Coordinates of C-alpha atoms in Angstrom, one line a residue:
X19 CA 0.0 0.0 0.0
X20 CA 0.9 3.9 -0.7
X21 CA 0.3 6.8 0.9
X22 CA -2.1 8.7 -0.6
X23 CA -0.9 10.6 -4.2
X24 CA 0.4 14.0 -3.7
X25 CA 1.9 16.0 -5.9
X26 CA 3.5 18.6 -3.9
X27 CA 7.1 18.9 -2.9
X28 CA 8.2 16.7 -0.3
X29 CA 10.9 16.5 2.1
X30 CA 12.3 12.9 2.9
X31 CA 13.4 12.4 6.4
X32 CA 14.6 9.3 8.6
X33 CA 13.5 9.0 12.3
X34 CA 13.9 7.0 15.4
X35 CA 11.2 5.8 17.0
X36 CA 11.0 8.1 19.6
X37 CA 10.5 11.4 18.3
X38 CA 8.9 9.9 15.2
X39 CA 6.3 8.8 18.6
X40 CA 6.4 12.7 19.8
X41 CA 5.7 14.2 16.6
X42 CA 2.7 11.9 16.3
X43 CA 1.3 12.6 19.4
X44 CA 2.0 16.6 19.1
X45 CA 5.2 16.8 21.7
X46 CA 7.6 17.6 19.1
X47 CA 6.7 20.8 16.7
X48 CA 10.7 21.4 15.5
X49 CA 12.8 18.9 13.5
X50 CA 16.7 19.8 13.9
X51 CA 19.6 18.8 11.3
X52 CA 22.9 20.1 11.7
X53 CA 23.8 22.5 9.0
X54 CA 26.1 19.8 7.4
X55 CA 26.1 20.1 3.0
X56 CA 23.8 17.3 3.1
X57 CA 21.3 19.3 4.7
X58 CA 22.1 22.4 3.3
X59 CA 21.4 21.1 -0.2
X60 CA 18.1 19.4 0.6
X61 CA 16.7 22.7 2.9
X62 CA 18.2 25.7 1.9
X63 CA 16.6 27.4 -1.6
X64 CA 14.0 25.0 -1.7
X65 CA 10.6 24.9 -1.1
X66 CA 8.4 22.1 0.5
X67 CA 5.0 21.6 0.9
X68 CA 5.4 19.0 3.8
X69 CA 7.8 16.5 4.6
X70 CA 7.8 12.5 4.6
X71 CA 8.8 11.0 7.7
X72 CA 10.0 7.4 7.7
X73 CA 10.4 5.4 11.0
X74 CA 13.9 3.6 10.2
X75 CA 15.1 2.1 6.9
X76 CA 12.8 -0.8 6.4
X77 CA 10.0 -1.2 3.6
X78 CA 8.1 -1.9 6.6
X79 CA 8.7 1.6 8.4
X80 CA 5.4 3.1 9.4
X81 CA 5.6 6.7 7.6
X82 CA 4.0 9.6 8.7
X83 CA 3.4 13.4 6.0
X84 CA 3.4 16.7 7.9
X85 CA 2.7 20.4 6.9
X86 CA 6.4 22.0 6.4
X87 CA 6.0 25.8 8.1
X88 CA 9.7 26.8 7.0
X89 CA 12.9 26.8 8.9
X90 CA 15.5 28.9 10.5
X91 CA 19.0 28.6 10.9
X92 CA 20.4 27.8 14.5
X93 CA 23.9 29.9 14.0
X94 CA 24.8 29.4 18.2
X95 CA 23.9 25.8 17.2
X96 CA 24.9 25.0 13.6
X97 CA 21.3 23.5 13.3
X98 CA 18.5 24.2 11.3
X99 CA 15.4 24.2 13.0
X100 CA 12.4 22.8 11.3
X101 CA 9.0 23.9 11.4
X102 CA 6.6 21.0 11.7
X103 CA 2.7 22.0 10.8
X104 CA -0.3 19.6 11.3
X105 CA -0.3 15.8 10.6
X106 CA -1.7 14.7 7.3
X107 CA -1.6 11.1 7.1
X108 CA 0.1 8.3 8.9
X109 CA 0.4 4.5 7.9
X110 CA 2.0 1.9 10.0
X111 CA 2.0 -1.6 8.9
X112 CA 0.4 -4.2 10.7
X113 CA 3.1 -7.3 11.9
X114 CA 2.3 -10.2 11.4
X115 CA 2.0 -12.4 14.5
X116 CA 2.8 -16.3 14.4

């Protein structure tokens, strides 16, 4: 199964678990990356509608889309600081049990 067909600009992101469990349940409203060339070529001059969160690396990863609100750039922190909006859809797969 997909997520539902969008075609606005997305933002890929990996998560662990744990905030990937924040976001979902509304504790966690910035995503930080530090302001490495990786980052800076994926964030800065570009624009996003929302961004794709994936739980891990597996097919399997329950993925999560989220309004992106912008960013800022943590200078004291050589982060940027990203501004997560309201959820939009969420799939987790189901396990299956033996």
């Amino acid at each position: 199964m997909k997520l539902g067909k969008s075609n606005r600009r997305v933002l890929f992101m990996t998560l662990k678990r744990e905030p990937f469990e924040q976001i979902m349940k509304g504790k966690k409203k910035t995503e930080y990356r530090d302001c490495s060339a990786f980052w800076k070529s994926r964030i800065e001059n570009r624009e996003y509608d929302e961004i794709l969160f994936q739980n891990g690396y597996s097919k399997k990863s329950a993925v999560m889309r989220i309004e992106f609100l912008g960013f800022r750039v943590l200078k004291e922190e050589d982060q940027y600081a990203i501004k997560l909006g309201k959820i939009i859809e969420v799939k987790r797969w189901k396990v299956a049990k033996d």
